[in-house]
Short mmCIF file of C-alpha atoms and ligand atoms in Angstrom, two decimals:
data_model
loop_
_atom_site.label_atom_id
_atom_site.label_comp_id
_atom_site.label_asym_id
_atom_site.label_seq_id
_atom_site.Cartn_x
_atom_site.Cartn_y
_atom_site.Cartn_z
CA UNK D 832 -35.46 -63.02 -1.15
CA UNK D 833 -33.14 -62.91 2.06
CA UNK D 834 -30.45 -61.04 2.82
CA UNK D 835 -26.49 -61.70 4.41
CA UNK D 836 -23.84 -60.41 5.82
CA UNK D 837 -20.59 -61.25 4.67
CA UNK D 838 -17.11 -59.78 5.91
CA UNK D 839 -13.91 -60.58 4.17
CA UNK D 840 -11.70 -61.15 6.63
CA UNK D 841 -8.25 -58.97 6.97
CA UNK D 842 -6.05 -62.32 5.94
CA UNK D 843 -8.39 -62.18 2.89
CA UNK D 844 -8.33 -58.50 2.06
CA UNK D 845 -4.52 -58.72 2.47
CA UNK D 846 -3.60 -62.00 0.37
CA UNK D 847 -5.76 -59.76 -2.56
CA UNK D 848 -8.29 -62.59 -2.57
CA UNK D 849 -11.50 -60.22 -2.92
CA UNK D 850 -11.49 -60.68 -6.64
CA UNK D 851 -12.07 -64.41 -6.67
CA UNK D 852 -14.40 -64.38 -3.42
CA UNK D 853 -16.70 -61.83 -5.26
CA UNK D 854 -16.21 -64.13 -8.22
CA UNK D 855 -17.66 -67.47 -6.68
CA UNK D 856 -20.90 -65.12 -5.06
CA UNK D 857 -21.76 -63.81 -8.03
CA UNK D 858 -21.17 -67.14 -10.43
CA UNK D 859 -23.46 -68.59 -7.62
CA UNK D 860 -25.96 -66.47 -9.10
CA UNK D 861 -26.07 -64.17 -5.95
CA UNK D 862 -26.29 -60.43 -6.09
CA UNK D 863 -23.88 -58.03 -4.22
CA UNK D 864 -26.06 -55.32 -3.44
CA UNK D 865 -23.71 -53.30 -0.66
CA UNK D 866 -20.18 -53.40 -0.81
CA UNK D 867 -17.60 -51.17 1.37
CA UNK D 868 -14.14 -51.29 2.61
CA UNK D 869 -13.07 -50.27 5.49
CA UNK D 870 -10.95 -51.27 9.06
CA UNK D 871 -13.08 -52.41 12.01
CA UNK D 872 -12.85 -50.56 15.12
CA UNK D 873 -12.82 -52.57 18.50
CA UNK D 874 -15.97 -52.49 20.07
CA UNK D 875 -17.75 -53.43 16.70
CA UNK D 876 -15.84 -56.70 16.40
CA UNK D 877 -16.57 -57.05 20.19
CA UNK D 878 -20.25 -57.28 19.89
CA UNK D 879 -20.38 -58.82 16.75
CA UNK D 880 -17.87 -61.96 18.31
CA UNK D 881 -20.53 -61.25 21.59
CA UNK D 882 -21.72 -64.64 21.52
CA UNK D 883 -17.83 -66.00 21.96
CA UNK D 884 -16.71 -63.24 24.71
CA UNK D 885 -15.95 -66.05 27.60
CA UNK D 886 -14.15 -68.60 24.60
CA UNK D 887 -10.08 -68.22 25.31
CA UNK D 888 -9.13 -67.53 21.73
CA UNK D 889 -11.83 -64.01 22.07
CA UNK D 890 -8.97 -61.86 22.36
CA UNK D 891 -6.65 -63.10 19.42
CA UNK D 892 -10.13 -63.31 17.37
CA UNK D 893 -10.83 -59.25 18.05
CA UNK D 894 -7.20 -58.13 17.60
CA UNK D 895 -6.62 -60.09 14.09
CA UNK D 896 -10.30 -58.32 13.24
CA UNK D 897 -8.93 -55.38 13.87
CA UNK D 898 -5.68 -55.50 12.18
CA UNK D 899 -5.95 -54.32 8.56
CA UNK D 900 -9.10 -53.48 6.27
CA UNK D 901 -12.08 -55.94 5.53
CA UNK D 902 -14.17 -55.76 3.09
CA UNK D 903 -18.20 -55.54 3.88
CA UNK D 904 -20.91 -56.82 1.51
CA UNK D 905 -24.39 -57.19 1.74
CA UNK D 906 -25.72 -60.48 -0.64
CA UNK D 907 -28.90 -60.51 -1.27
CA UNK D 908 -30.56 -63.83 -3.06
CA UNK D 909 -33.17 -66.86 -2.44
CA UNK D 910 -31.77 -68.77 0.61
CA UNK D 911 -28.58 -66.81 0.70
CA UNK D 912 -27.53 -67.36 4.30
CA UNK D 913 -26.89 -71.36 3.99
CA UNK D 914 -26.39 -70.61 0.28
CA UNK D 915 -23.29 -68.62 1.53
CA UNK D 916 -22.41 -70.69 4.55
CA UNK D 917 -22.47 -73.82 2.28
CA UNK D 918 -19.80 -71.81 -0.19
CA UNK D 919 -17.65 -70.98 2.55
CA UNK D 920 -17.19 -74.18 4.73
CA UNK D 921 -17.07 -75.60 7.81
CA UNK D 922 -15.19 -72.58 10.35
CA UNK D 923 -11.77 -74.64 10.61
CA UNK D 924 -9.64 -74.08 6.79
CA UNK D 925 -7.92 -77.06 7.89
CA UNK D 926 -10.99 -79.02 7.99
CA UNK D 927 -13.36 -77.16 5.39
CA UNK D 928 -13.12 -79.35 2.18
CA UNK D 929 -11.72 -78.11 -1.60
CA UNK D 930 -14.24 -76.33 -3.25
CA UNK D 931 -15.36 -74.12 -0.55
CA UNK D 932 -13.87 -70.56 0.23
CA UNK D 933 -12.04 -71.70 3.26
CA UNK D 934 -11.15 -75.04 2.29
CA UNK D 935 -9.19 -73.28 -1.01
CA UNK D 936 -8.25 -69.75 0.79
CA UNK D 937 -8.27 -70.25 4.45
CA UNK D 938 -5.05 -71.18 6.73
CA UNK D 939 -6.27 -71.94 10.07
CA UNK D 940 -9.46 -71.73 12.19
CA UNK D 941 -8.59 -67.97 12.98
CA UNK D 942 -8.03 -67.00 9.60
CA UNK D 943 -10.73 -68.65 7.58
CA UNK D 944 -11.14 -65.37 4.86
CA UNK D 945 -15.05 -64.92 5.10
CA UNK D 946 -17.39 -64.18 8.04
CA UNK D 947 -21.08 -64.91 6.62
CA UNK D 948 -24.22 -64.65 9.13
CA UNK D 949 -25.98 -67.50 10.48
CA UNK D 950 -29.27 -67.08 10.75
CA UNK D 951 -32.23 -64.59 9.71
CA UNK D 952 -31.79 -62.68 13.28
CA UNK D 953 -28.12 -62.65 13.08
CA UNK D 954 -28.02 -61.42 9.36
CA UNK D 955 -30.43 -58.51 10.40
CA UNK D 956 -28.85 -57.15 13.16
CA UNK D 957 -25.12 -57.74 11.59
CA UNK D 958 -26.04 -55.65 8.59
CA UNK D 959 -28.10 -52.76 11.14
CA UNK D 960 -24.57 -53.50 12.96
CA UNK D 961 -21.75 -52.97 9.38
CA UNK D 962 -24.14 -50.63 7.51
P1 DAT N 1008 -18.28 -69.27 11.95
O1 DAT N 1008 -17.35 -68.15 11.56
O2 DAT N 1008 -18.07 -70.49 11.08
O3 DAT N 1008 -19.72 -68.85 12.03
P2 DAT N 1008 -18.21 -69.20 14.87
O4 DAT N 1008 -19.35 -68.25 14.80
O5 DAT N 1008 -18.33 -70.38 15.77
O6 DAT N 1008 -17.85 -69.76 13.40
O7 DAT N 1008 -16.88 -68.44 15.31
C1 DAT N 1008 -16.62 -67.15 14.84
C2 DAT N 1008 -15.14 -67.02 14.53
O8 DAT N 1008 -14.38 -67.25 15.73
C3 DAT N 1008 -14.60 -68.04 13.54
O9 DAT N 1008 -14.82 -67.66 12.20
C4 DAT N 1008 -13.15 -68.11 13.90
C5 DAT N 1008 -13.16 -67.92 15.40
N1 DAT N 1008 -13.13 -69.22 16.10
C6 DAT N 1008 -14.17 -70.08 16.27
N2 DAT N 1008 -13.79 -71.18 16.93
C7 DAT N 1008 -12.46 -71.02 17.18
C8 DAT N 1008 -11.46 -71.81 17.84
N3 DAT N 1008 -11.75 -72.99 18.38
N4 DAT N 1008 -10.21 -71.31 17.90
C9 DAT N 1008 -9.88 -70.11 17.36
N5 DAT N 1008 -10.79 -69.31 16.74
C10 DAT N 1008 -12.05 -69.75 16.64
MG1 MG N 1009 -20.68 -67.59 13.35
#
């Protein structure tokens, strides 16, 4: 069993799309186990982004973070981090084909709806990080 990180994005939180998100993780037969809402202070979205902190779009990426409430979940299933990186799509919504969370929900490469970790290492410390 692994564990993820996923963050529904403020665009997604706002448009009221955490119904059908939570929908699609749990058809996929995925179990939320944590599950919080709350607005993301600065520094948090700074380290999290860490790895992008010399990319020109950093700032606009921390500020939109930052601008309303997101909601945090902890999945927990067998493979879940490509499980849930395969049901969100590729990061661009413009590119990300139907059937995928930011192919259906997103509207540009900033606001693609769902964060979801990358890795076992990232997933670890992003949930120490959100929870
Ligand atoms: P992902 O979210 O698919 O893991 P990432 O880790 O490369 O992608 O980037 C993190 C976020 O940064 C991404 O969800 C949206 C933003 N971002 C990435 N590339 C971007 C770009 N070229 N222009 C604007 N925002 C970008
Ligand atoms: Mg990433």
């Amino acid at each position: 069993m692994e564990r993820t990180l996923i963050i529904i994005k403020p665009d997604g939180v706002a448009r009221c799309l955490t119904g059908k998100i939570v929908q699609r993780i749990e058809d996929k037969g995925l179990t939320i186990t944590k599950m919080v809402k709350t607005t993301l202070e600065t520094p948090k979205v700074e380290a999290h982004y860490a790895h992008l902190k010399d990319r020109p779009f950093f700032s606009d990426l921390v500020a939109y973070m930052t601008t309303g409430p997101v909601i945090l979940l902890e999945v927990t299933g067998e493979n879940v981090i490509q499980v849930m990186r395969n049901l969100a799509g590729p990061t661009d919504s413009c590119k990300a084909p139907a059937g995928t969370i930011r192919g259906d929900f997103g509207t540009s490469v900033t606001q693609n709806v769902i964060h979801a970790s990358d890795s076992v290492e990232a997933a670890e410390s992003e949930l120490q990080r959100f929870f």
